[in-house]
XYZ file of C-alpha atoms in Angstrom:
486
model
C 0.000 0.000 0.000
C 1.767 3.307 -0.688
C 2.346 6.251 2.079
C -0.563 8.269 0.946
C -3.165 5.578 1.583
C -1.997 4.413 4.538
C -2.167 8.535 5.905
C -5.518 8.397 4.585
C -6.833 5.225 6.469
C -5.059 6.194 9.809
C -6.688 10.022 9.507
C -10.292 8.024 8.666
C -9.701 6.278 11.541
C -8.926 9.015 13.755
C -12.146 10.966 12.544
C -14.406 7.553 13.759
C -12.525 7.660 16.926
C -13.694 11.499 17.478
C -16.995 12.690 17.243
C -18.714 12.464 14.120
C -19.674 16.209 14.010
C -16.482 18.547 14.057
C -18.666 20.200 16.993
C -18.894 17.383 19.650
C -21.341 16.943 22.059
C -21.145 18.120 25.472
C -20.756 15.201 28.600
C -23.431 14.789 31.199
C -21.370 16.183 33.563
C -19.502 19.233 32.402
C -17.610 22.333 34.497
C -20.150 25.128 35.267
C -20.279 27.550 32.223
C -18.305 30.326 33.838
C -15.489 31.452 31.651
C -15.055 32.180 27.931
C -11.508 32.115 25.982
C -11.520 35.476 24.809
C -8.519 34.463 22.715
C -6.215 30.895 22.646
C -3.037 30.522 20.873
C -2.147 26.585 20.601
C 1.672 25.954 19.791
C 2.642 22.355 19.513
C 6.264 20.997 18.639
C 6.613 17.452 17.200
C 10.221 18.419 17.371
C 11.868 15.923 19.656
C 10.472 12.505 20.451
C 7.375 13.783 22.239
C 4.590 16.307 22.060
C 5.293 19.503 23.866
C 1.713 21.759 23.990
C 2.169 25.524 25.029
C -1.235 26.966 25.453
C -1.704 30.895 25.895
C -5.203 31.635 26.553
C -6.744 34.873 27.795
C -9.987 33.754 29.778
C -12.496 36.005 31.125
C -15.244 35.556 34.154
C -18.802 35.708 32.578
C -20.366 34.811 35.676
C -21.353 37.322 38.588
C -18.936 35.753 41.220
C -15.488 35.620 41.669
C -13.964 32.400 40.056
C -10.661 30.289 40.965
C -11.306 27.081 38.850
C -10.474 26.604 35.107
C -11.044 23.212 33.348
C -9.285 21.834 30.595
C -10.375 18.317 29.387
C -8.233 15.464 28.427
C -9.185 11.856 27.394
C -8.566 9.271 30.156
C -5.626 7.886 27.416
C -4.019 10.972 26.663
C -3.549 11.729 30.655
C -2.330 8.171 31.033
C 0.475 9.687 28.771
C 0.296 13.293 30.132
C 3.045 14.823 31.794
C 5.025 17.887 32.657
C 2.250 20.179 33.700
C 2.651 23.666 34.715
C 0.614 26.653 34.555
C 1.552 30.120 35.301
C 0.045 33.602 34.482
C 1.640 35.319 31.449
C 1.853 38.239 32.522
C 3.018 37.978 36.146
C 5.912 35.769 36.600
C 6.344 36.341 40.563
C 2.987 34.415 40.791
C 4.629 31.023 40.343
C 3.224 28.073 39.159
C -0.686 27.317 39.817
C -2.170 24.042 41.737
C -3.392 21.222 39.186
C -4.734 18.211 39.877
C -6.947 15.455 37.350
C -10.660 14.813 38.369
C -13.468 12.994 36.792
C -16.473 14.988 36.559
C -18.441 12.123 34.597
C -17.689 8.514 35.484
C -19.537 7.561 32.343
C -17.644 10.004 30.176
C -13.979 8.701 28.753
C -12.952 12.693 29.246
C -11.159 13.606 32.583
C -10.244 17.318 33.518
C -7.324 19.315 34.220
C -8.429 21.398 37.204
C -6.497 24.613 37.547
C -6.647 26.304 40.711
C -6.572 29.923 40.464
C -4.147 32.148 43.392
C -6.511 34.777 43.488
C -10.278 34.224 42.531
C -10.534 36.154 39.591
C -13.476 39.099 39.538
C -16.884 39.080 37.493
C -15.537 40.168 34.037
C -12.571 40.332 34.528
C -9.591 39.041 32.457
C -6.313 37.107 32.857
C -3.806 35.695 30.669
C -3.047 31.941 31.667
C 0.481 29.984 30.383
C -0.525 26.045 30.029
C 2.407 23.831 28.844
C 2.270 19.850 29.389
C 4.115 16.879 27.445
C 2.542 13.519 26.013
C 5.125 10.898 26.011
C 4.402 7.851 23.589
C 2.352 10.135 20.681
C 3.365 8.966 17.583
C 3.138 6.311 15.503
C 5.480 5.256 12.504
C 4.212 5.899 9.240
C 5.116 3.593 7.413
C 5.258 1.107 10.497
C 8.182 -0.889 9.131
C 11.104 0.518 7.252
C 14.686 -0.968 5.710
C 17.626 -0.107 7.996
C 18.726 2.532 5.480
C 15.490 3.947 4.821
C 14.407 7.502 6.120
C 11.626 7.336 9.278
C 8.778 9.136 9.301
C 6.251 9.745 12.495
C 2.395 11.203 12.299
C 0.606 12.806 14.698
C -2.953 12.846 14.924
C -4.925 15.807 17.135
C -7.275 18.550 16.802
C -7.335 21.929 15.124
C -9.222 23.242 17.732
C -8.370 22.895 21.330
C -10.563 21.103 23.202
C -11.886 23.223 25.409
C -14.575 23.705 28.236
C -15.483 26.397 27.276
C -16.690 28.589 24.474
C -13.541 30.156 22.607
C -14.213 33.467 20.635
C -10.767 33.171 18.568
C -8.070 30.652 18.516
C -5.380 28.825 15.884
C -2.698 26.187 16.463
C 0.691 26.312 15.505
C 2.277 23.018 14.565
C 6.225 22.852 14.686
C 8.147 20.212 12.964
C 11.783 19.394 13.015
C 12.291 19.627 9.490
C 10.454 21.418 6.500
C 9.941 17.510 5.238
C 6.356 17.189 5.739
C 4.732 14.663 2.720
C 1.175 14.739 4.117
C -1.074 16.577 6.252
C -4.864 17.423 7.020
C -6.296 20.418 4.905
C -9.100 22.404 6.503
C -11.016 24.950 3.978
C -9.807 28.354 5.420
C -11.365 32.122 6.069
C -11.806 35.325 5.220
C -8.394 35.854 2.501
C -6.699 32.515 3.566
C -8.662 29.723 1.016
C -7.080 26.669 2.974
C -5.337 25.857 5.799
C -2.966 24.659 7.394
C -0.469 27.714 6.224
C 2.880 26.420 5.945
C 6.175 28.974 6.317
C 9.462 26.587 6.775
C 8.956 24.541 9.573
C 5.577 25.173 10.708
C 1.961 24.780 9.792
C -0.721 26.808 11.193
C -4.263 26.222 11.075
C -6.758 28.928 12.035
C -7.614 31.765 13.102
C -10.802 30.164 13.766
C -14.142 32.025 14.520
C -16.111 31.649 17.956
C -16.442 27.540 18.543
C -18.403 26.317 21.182
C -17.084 24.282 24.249
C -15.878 20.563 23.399
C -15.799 21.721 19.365
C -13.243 19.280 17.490
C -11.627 18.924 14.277
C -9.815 16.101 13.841
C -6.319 16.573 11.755
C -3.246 14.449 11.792
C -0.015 14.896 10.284
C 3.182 12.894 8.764
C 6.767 14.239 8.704
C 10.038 13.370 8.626
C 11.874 12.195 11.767
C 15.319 10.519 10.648
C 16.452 9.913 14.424
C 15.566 7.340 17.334
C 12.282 7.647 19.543
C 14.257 6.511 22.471
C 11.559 5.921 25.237
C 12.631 5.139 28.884
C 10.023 3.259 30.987
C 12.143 2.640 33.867
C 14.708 5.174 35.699
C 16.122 3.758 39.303
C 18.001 6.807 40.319
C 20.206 5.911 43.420
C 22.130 8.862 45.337
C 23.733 7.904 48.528
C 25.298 9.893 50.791
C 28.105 9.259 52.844
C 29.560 11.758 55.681
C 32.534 9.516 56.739
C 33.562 9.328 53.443
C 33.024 12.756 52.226
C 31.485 10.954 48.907
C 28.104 10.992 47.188
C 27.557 7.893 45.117
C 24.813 7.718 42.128
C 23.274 4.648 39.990
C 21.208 5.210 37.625
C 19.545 2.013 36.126
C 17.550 1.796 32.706
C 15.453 -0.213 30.631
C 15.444 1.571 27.158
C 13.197 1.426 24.516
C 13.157 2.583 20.540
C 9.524 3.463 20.168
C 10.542 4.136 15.986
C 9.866 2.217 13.009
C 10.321 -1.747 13.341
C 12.520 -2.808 10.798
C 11.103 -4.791 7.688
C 14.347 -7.284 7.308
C 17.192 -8.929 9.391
C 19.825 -6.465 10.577
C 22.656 -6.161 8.190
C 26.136 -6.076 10.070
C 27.726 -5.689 7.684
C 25.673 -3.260 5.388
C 26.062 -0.992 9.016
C 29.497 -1.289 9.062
C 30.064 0.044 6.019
C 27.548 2.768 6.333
C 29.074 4.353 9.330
C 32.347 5.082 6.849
C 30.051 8.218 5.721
C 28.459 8.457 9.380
C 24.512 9.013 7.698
C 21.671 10.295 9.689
C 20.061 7.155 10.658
C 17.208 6.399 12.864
C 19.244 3.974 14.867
C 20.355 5.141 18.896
C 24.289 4.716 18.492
C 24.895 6.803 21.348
C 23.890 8.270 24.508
C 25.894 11.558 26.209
C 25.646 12.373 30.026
C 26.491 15.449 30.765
C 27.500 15.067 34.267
C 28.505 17.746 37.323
C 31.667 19.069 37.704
C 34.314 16.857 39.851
C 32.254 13.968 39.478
C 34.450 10.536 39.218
C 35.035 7.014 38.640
C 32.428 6.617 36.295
C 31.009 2.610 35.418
C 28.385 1.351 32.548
C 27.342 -2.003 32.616
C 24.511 -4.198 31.429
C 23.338 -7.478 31.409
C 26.452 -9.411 30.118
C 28.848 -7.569 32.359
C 30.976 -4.440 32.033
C 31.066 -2.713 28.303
C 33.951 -1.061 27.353
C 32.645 1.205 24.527
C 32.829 4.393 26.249
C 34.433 7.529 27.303
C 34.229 9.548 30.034
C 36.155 13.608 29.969
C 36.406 15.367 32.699
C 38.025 19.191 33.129
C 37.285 21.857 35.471
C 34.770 23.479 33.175
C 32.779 20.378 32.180
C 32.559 16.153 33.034
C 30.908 13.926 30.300
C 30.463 10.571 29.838
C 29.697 8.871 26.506
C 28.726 5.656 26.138
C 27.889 3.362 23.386
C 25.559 0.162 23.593
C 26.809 -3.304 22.208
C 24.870 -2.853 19.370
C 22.887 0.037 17.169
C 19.220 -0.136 19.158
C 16.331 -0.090 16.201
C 12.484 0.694 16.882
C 10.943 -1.946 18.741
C 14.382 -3.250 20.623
C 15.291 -2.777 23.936
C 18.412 -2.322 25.664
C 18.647 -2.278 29.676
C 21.829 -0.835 31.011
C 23.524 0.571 34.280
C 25.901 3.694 34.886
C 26.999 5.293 38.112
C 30.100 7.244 38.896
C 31.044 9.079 42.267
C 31.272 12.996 43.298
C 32.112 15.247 46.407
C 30.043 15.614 49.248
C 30.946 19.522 49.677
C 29.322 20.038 45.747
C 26.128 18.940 47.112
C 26.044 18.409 50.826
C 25.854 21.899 53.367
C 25.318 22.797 56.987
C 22.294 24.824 58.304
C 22.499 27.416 60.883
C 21.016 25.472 63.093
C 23.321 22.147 62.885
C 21.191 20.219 60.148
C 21.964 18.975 56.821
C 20.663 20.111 53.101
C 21.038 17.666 49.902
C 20.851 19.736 47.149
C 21.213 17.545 43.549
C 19.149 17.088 40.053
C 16.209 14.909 40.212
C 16.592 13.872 36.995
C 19.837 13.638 34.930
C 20.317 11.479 32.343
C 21.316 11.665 28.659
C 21.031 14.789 26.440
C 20.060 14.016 22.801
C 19.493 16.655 20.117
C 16.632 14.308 19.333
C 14.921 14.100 23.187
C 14.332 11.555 25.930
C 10.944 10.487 27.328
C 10.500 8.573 30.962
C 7.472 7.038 32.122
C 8.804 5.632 35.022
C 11.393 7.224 37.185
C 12.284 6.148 40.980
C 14.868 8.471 42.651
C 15.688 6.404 45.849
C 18.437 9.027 48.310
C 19.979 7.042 50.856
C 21.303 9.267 53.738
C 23.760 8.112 56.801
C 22.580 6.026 58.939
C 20.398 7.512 61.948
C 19.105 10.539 60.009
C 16.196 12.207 60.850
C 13.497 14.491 60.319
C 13.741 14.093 56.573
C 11.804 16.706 54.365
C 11.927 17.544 50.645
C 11.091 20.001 47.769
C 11.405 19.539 44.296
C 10.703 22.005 41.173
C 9.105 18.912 39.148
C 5.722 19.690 38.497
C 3.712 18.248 41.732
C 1.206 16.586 38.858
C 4.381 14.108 38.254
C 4.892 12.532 41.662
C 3.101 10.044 41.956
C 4.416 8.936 45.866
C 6.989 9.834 47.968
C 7.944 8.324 51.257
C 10.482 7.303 53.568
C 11.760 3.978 54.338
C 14.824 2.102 56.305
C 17.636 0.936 53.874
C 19.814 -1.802 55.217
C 23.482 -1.838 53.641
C 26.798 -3.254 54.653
C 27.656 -2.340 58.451
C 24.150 -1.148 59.701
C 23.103 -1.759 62.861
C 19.445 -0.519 62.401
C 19.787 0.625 58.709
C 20.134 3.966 56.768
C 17.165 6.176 56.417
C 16.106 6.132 52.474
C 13.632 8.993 50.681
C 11.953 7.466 47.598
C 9.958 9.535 45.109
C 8.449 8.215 42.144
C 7.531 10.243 39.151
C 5.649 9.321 35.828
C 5.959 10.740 32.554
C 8.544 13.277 32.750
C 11.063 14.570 29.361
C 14.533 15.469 29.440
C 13.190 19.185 29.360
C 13.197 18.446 33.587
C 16.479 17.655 33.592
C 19.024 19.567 36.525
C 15.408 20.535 38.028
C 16.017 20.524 41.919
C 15.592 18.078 44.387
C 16.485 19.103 47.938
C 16.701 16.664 50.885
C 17.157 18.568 54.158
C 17.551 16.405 57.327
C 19.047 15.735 61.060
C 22.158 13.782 61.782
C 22.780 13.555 65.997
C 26.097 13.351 67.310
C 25.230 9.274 68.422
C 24.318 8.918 65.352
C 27.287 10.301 63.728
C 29.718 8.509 66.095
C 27.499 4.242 65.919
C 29.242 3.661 62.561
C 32.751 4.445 63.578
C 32.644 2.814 67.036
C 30.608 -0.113 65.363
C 33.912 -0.816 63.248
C 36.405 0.168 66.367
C 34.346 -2.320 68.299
C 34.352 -5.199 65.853
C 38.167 -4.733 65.284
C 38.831 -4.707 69.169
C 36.549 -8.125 69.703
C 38.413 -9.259 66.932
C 41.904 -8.587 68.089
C 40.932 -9.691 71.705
C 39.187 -12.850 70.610
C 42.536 -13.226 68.673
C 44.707 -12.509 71.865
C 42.649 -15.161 73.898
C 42.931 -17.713 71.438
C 46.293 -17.362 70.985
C 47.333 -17.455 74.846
C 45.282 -20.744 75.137
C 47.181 -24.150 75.158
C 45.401 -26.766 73.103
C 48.467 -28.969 72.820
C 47.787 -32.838 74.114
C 49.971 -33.593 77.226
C 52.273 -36.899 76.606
C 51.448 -39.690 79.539
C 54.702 -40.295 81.500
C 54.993 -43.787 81.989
């Protein structure tokens, strides 16, 4: 079947999946009727390996009372996939980011709601200018879905031209932004006013609207198909291990992944030797041949393993101005294979580890590190487990990941080599997060008392005395057998 049809089938099929009417229907259960989007700006990049939304939308109060909730509806599978959300008023950045959470309005309804929660309830008819940007991490699919090993990749993208909404929305268009000017196929809309068609297309990006006044829930299904020559590297696992160590002045991190290529499966065997010679000219190629971790200054003694052992197919450069480690798997990693692998490395204490005024102890490192690819990384999964000495207390945390992420956080009792009652562990766990996040915060204050500071010390001075006494006795015992004197 050539490209065309198969764009053709997949955007028939998205149109069954939506509403049958560009104008849906509205849900039993819907927010009150309270605001209006005076004007909406949609800007979505395809660029990396997952959808990043930025929606600027002035809304006003219609109502007679002072409002502090805005809705803005997903489908229960897109916020199985959402991620990354943060909203913040455009036009007062000291207001920081607003409160979200997800609620279901309709339990018969497949369409969930973002909930923002205003600072400051905003007046009857009045007006304010909110900043919405959230990720969806596994949103394409490969068009066509299996490709040679040479062959050029290409992704679509299927959404709609207007944004759903709960509301009515007086004007709005969407901005599509590609990675490349390479896009074969796309949705045409008929246009308005002196614009016969849209999308309009300048370089990289398409835009479709403006669009007149649309009612709340409108849709108009569009999808588009464009080149993406590079891996879709998708992790969904991260175990992110820091531990901290006083005694030794060190702080230790492991980082564990199971990595997946989320690209185009690939129609034949894997040619060896065909890649072989094809890296002479060092193509663009939709294979993952490397991963780079920028690291922090000072760090040390970096490792990468996997499951056969150690893998020597790296490099790590460290200077005063910069430490990165490169690494290459055992083999190029195509769409549909998976490669789990392991790196850690050590660092000083004093780059992350201080003293509070009043005697404590503050942990300040990235929650998320990871690789940095011109093309993007996605994690659905990430578990950042920070050990602390043994006998802390009075552990508390902040982070500058959006709270919408963390999913749990808690503290638990980590038993390790030489623990007597075992070292106090945080563990936060976090869903669908990009490399966007990456050297975002985490900070880990917490106690450390003076016994506690001292048990692992005399633990060790106490086994090595009952060792050398034990020794002592043994040794001034006589176990030699008496001759009988006859």
């Amino acid at each position: 079947m050539k490209t065309s049809a198969v764009f053709s089938a997949a955007l028939s099929l998205v149109a069954l999946v939506s509403p049958s009417a560009a104008k849906s229907t509205t849900a039993l259960l819907t927010p009150p009727q309270v605001f209006k989007n005076a004007n909406l700006v949609h800007v979505i990049s395809v660029e990396k390996n997952y959808v990043k939304e930025n929606v600027n939308v002035l809304i006003e109060n219609v109502s007679k009372e002072p409002q502090d909730e805005y809705y803005l509806p997903f489908t229960a599978d897109q916020v199985s996939r959402l991620g990354g959300v943060e909203v913040k008023d455009r036009k007062d950045a000291s207001a920081g980011p607003f409160s979200t959470q997800t609620v279901e309005l309709d339990p018969e309804s497949d369409t969930l709601y973002l909930r923002i929660q205003l600072p400051t309830p905003l007046k009857a008819g009045a007006q304010q200018t909110l900043g919405i940007t959230y990720y969806f991490l596994d949103a394409y699919k490969p068009l066509p879905a299996s490709i040679k090993q040479d062959d050029v990749q290409f992704l679509a993208y299927s959404f709609s031209a207007y944004l759903p909404s709960a509301y009515t929305t007086l004007k709005q268009k969407t901005e599509v932004k590609f990675p490349s000017s390479t896009i074969p196929d796309y949705t045409r809309l008929p246009g308005s006013g002196d614009v016969k068609e849209f999308p309009q297309k300048q370089g990289t990006k398409l835009t479709y609207g403006p669009f007149t006044e649309q009612p709340a829930a409108a849709l108009e299904p569009v999808q588009v198909r464009f080149e993406f020559n590079k891996p879709v590297t998708h992790i969904s696992e991260l175990e992110r291990d820091i531990e901290v160590s006083h005694w030794g002045g060190n702080v230790a991190f492991e980082e564990r992944y199971t990595l997946y290529h989320h690209g185009a499966n690939l129609s034949s065997l894997f040619n060896r030797v065909k890649w072989t010679q094809a890296n002479y000219y060092n193509p663009t190629t939709h294979a993952l041949k490397e991963l780079k971790f920028p690291l922090r200054v000072g760090s040390a003694d970096p490792y990468y393993t996997d499951v056969i052992g150690n893998v020597s197919t790296s490099r790590f450069r460290s200077n005063k101005r910069e430490a990165l480690l490169e690494i290459k798997p055992r083999y190029p990693i195509f769409g549909g294979w998976k490669y789990p692998f392991t790196i850690g490395w050590n660092s000083d204490a004093k780059n992350f580890v201080r003293t509070t005024a009043s005697g404590g102890y503050v942990l300040n490192v990235p929650f998320l590190e990871g690789p940095k690819q011109v093309e993007g990384v996605e994690y659905e999964n990430v578990r950042v487990r920070v050990v602390l000495p043994e006998g802390a207390e009075n552990v508390k945390y902040h982070t500058t990941i959006p709270e919408l992420s963390i999913t749990d956080a808690r503290v638990v009792i980590h038993q390790t080599f030489l623990d007597t009652i075992g070292r106090t562990a945080l563990i936060i766990k976090a869903r669908n997060l990009v490399d966007d996040f990456r050297e975002r915060e985490l900070v880990v204050s917490y106690d450390l008392p003076l016994a506690a500071r001292l048990r692992k010390p005399l633990l060790v001075f106490g086994s090595a005395l009952v060792v050398f006494v034990s020794t002592w006795v043994l040794g001034s015992l006589d176990f030699s057998f008496s001759s009988k004197r006859k």
